[in-house]
Tab-separated table of N, CA and C in Angstrom:
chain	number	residue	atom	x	y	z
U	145	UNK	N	-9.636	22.566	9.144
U	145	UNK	CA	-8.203	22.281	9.123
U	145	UNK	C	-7.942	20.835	8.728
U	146	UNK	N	-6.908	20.782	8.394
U	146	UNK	CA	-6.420	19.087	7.454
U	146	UNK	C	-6.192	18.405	9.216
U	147	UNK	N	-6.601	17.223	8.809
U	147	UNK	CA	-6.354	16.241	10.035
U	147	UNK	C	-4.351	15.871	9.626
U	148	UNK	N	-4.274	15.536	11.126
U	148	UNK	CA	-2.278	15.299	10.644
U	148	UNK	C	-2.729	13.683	11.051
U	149	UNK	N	-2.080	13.148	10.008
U	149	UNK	CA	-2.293	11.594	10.176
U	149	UNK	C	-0.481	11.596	10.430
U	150	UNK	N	-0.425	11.125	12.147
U	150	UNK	CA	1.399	10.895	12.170
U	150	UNK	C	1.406	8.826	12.037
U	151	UNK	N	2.528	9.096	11.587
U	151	UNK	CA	2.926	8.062	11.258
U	151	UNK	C	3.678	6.884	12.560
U	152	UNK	N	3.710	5.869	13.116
U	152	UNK	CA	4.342	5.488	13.994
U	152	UNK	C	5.831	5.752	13.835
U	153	UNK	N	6.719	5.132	14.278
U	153	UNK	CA	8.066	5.086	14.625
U	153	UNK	C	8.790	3.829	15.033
U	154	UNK	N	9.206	3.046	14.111
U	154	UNK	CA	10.121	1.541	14.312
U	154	UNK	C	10.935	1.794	14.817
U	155	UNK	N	12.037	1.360	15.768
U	155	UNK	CA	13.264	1.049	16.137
U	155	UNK	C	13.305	-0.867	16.154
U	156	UNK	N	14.342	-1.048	15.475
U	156	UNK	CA	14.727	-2.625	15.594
U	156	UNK	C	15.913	-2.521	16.573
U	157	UNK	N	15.210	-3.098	17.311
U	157	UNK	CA	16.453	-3.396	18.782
U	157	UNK	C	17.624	-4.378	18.042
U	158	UNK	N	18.578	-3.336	18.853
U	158	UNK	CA	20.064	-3.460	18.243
U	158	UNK	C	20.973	-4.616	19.754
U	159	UNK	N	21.800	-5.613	18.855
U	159	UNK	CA	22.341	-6.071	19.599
U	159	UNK	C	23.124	-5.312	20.817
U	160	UNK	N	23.440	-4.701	20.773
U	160	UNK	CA	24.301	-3.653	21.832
U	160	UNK	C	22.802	-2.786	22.871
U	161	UNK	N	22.420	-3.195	22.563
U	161	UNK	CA	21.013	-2.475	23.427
U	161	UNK	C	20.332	-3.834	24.473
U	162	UNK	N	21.146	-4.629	24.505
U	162	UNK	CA	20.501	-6.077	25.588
U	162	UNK	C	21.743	-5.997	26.876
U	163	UNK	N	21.389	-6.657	27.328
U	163	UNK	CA	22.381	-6.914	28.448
U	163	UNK	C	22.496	-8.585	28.657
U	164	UNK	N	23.243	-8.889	29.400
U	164	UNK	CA	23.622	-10.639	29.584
U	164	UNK	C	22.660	-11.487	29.211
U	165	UNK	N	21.421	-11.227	29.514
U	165	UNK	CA	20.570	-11.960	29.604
U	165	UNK	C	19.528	-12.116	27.944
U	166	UNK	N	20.224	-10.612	26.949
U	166	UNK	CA	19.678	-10.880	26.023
U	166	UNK	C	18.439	-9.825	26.262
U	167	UNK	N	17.748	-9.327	26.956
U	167	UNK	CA	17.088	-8.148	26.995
U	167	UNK	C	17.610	-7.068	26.936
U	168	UNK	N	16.745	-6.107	26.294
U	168	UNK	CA	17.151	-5.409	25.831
U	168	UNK	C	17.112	-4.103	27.767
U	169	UNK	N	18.329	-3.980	27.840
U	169	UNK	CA	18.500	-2.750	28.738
U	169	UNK	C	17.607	-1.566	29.446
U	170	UNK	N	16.993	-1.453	30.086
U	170	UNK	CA	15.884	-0.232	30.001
U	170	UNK	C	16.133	1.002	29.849
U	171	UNK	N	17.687	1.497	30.173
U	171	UNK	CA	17.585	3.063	29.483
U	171	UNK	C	17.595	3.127	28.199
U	172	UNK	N	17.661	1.766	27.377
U	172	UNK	CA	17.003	2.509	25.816
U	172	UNK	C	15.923	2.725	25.640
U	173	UNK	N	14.619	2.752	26.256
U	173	UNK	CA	13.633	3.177	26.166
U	173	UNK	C	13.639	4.620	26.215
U	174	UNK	N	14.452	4.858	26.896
U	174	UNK	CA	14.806	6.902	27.453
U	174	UNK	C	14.879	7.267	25.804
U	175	UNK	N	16.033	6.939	25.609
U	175	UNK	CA	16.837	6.862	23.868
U	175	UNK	C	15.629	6.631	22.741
U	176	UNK	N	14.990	5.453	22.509
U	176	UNK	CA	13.918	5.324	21.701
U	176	UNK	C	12.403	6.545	21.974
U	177	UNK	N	12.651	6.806	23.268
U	177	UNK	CA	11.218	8.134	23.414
U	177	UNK	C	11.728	9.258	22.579
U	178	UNK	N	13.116	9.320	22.671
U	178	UNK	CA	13.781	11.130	21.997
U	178	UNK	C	13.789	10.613	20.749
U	179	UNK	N	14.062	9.551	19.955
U	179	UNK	CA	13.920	9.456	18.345
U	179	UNK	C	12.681	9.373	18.313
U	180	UNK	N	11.509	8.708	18.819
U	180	UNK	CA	10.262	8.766	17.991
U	180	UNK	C	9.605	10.046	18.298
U	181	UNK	N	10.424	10.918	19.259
U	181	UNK	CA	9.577	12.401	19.356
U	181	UNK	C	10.421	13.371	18.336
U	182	UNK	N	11.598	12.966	18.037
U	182	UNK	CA	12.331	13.815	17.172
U	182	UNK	C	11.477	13.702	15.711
U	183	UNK	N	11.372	12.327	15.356
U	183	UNK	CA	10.216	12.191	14.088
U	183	UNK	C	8.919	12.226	14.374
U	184	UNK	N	8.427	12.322	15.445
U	184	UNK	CA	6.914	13.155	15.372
U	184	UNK	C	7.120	14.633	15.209
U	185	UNK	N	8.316	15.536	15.986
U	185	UNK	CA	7.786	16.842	15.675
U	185	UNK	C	8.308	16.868	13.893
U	186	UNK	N	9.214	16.244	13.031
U	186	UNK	CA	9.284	16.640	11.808
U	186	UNK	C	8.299	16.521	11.491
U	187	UNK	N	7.268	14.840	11.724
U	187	UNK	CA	5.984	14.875	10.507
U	187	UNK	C	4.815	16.137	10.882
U	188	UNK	N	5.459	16.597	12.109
U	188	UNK	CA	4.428	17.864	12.236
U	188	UNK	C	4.960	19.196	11.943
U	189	UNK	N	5.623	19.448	10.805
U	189	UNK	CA	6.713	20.561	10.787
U	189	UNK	C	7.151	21.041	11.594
U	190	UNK	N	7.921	20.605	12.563
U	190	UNK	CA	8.397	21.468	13.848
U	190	UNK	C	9.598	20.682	14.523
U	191	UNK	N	10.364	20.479	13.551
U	191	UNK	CA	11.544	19.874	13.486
U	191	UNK	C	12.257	20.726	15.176
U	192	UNK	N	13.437	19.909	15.321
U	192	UNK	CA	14.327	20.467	16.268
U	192	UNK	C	14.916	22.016	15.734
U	193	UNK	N	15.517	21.331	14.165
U	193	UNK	CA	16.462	22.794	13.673
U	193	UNK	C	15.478	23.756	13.574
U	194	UNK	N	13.621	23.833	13.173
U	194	UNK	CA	12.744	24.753	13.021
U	194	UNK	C	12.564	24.970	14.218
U	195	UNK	N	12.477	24.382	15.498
U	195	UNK	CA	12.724	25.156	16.610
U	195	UNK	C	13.554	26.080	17.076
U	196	UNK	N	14.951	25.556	16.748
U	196	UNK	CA	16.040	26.794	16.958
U	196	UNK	C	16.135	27.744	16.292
U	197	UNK	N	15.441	27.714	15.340
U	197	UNK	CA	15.144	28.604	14.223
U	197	UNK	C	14.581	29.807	14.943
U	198	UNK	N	13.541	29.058	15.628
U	198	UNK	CA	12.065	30.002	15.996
U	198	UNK	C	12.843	30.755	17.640
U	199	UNK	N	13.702	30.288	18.062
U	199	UNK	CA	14.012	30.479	18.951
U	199	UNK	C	14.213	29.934	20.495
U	200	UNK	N	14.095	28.436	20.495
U	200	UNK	CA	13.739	27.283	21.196
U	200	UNK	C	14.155	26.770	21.356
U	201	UNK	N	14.399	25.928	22.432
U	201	UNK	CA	14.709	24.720	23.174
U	201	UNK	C	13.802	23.719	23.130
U	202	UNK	N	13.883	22.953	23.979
U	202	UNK	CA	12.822	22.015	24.740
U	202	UNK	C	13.347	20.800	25.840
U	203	UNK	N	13.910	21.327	26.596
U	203	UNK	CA	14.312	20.300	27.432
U	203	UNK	C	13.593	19.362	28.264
U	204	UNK	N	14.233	18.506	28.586
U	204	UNK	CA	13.384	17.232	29.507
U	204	UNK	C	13.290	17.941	30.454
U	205	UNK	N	12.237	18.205	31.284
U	205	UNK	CA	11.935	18.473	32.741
U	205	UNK	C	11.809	16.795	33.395
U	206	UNK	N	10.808	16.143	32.922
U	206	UNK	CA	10.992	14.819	33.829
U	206	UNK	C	10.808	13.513	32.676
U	207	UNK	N	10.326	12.202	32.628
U	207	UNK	CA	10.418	11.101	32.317
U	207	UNK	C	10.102	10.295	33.138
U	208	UNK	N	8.651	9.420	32.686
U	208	UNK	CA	8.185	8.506	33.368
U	208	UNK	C	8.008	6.857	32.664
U	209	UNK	N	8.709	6.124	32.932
U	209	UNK	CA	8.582	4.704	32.447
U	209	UNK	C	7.733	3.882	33.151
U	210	UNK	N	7.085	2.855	32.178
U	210	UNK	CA	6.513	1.868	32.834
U	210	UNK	C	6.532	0.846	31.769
U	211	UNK	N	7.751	-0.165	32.369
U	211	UNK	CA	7.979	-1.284	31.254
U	211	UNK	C	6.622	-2.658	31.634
U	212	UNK	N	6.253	-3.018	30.580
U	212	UNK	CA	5.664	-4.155	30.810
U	212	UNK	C	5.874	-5.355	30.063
U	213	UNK	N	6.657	-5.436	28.812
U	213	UNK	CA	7.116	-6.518	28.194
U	213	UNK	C	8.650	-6.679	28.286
U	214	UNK	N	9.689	-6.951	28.296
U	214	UNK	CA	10.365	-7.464	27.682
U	214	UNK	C	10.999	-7.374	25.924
U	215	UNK	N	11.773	-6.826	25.619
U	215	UNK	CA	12.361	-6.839	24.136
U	215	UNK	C	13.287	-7.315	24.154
U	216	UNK	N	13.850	-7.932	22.774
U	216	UNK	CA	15.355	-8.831	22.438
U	216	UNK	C	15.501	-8.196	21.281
U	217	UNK	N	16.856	-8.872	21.316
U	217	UNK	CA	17.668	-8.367	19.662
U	217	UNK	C	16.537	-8.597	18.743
U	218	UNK	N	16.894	-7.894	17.763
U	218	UNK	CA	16.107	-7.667	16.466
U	218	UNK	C	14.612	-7.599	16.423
U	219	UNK	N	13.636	-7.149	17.402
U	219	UNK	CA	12.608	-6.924	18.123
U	219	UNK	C	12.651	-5.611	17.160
U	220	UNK	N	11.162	-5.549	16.533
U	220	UNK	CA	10.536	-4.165	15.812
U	220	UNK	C	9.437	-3.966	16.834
U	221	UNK	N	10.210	-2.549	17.336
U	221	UNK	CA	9.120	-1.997	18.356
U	221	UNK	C	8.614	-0.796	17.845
U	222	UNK	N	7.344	-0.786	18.035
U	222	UNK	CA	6.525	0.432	17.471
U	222	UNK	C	6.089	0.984	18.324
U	223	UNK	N	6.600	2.562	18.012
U	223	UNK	CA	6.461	3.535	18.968
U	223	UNK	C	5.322	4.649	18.513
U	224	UNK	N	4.066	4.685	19.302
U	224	UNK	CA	3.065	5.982	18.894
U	224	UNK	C	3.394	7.007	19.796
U	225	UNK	N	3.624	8.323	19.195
U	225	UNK	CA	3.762	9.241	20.080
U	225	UNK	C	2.359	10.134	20.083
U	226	UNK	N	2.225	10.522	21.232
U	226	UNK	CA	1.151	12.224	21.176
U	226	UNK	C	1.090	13.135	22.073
U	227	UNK	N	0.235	14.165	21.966
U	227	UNK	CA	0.868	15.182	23.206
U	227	UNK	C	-0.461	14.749	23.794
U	228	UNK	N	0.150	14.672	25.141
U	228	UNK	CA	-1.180	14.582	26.017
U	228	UNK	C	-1.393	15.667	26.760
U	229	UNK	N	-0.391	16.642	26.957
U	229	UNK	CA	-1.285	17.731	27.704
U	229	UNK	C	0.160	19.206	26.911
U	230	UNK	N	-0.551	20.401	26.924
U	230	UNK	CA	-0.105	21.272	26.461
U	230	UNK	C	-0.879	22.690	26.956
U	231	UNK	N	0.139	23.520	27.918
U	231	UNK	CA	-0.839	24.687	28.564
U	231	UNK	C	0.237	26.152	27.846
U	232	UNK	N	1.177	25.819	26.893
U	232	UNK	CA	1.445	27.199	26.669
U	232	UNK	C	2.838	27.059	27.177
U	233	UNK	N	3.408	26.506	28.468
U	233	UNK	CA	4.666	26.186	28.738
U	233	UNK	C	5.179	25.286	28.664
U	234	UNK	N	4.406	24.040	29.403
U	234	UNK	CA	5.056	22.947	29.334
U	234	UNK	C	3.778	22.259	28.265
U	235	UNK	N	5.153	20.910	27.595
U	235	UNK	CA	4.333	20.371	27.266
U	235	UNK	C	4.563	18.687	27.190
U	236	UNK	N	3.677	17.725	27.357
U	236	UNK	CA	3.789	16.440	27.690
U	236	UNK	C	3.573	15.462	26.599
U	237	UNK	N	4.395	14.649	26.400
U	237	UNK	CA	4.282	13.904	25.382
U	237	UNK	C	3.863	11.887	26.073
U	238	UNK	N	3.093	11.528	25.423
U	238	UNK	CA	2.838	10.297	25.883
U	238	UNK	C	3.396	9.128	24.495
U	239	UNK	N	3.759	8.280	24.689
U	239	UNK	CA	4.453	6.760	23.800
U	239	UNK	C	3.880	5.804	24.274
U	240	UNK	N	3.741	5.129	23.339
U	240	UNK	CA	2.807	3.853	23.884
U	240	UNK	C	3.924	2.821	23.083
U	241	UNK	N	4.626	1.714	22.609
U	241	UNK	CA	5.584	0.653	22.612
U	241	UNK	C	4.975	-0.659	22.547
U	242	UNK	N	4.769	-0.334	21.284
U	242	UNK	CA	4.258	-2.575	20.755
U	242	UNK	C	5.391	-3.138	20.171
U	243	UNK	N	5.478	-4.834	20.398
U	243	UNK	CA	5.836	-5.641	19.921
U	243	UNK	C	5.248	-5.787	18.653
U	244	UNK	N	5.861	-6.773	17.831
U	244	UNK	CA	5.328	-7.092	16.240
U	244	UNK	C	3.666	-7.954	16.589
U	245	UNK	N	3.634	-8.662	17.691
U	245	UNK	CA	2.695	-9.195	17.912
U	245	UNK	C	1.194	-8.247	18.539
U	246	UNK	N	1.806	-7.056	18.704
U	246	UNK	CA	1.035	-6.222	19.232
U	246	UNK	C	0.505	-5.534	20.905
U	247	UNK	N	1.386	-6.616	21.136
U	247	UNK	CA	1.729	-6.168	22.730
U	247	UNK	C	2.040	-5.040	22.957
U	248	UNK	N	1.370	-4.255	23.847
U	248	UNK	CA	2.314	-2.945	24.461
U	248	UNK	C	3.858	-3.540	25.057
U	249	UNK	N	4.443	-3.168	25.234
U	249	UNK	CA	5.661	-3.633	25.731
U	249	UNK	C	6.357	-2.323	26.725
U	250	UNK	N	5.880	-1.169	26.386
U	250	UNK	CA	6.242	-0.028	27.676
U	250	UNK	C	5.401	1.048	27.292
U	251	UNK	N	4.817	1.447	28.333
U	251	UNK	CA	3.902	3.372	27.918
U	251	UNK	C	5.236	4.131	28.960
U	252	UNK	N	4.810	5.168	28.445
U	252	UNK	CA	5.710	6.601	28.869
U	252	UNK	C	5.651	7.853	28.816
U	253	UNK	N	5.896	8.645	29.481
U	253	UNK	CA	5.493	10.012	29.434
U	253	UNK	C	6.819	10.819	29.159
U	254	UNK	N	7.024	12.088	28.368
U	254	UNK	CA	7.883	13.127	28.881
U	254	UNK	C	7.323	14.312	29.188
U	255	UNK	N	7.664	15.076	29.823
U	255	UNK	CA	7.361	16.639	30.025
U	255	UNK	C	8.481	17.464	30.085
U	256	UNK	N	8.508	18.452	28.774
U	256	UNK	CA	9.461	19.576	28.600
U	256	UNK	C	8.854	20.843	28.694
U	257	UNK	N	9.533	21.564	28.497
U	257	UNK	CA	9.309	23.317	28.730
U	257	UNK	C	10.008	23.627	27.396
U	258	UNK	N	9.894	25.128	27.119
U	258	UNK	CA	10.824	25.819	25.910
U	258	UNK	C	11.348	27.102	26.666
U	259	UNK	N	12.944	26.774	26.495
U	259	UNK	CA	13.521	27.591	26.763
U	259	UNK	C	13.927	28.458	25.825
U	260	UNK	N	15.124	29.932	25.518
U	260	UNK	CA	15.159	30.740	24.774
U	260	UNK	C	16.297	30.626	24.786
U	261	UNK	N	17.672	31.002	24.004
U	261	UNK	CA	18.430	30.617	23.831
U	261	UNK	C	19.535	30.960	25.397
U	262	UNK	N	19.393	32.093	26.044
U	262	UNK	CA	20.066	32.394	27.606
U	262	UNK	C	19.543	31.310	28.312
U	263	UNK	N	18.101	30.303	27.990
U	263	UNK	CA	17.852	29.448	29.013
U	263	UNK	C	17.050	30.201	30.040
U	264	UNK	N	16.268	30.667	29.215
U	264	UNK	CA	15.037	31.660	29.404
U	264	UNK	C	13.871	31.089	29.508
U	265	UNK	N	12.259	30.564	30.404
U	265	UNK	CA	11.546	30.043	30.056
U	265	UNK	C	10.938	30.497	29.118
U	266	UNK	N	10.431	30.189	27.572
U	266	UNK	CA	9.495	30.900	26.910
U	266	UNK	C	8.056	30.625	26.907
U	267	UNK	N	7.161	31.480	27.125
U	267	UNK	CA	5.832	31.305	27.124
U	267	UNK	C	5.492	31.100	25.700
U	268	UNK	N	5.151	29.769	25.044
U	268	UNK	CA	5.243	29.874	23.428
U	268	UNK	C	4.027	30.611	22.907
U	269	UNK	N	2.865	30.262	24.056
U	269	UNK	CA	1.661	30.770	23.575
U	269	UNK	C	1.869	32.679	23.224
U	270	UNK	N	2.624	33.335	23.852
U	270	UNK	CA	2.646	34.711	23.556
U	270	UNK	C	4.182	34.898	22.330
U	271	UNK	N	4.900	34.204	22.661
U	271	UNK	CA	6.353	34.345	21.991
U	271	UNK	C	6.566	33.961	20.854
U	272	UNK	N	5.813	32.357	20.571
U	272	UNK	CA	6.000	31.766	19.669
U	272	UNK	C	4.603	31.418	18.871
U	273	UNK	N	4.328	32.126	18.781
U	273	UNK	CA	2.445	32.018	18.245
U	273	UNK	C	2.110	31.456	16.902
U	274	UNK	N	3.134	30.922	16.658
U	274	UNK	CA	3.209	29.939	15.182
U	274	UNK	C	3.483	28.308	15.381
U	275	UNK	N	4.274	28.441	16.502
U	275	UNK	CA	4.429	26.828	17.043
U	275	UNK	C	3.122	26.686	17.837
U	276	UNK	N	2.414	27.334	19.188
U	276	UNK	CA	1.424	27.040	19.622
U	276	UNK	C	0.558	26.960	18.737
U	277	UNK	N	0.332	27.473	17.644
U	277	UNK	CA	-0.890	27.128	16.930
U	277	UNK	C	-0.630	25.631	16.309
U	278	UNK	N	0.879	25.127	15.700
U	278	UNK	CA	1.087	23.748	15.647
U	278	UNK	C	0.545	22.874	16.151
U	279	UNK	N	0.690	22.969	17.549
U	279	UNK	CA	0.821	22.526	18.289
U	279	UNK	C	-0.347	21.906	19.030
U	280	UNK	N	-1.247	23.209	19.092
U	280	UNK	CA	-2.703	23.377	19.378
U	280	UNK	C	-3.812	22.410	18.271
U	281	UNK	N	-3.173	22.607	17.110
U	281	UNK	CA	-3.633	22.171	15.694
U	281	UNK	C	-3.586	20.042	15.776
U	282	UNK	N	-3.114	19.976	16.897
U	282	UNK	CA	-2.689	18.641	16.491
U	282	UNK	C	-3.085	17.701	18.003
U	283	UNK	N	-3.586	18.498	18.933
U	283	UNK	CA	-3.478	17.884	20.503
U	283	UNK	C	-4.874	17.343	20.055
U	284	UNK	N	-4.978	16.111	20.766
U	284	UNK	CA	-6.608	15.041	20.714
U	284	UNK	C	-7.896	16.254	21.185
């Protein structure tokens, strides 16, 4: 099988994303995890709209932060995403967050499920047997 070489994910911290002090706020980190996972599942064909397609959701079940740097305005933060764990229902995504200098600056976790359009849990491994193989195709 072809190796998927994903690409990172920039966000340049936006003035409106700091607070008084000129740092940048911490629920944009929440915000920056859902864009660099929205462009990891495209570079892995498995866009949002090819999910609803297929029949899918994926909602946040939880979110775990752990800031360790500091960001300011106009700060290019690079975001790596990957799945770190995947059993068929849920599945967990890990971000790791450098500065230009190369600092981590925050790691993070999400964990979602796929629901069906009633808000149904779907088992993808039996339901969706074209995304689990994606999916499967791409975990470390």
């Amino acid at each position: 099988g072809r190796i998927m070489r994903i690409k990172e994910y920039h966000h340049i911290v936006q003035y409106y994303e700091t607070d008084k002090m000129g740092i940048t706020h911490h629920s944009n980190y929440v915000r920056w995890m859902e864009e660099s996972r929205v462009d990891f599942l495209e570079q892995i064909d498995c866009s949002y709209a090819r999910l609803e397609e297929m029949g899918a959701i994926s909602p946040v079940v939880s979110v775990d932060v752990n800031y360790k740097k500091p960001t300011t305005f106009s700060d290019d933060v690079a975001i790596k995403v990957s799945i770190a764990e995947y059993n068929g229902i849920k599945i967990v995504f890990d971000y790791e967050m450098k500065n230009k200098k190369g600092d981590v600056v925050c790691t993070a976790k999400s964990t979602h499920c796929f629901v069906n359009k009633e808000g149904r849990v779907v088992i993808v491994s039996n339901q969706l047997p074209q995304l689990d193989k994606i999916i499967k195709s791409i975990i470390k």
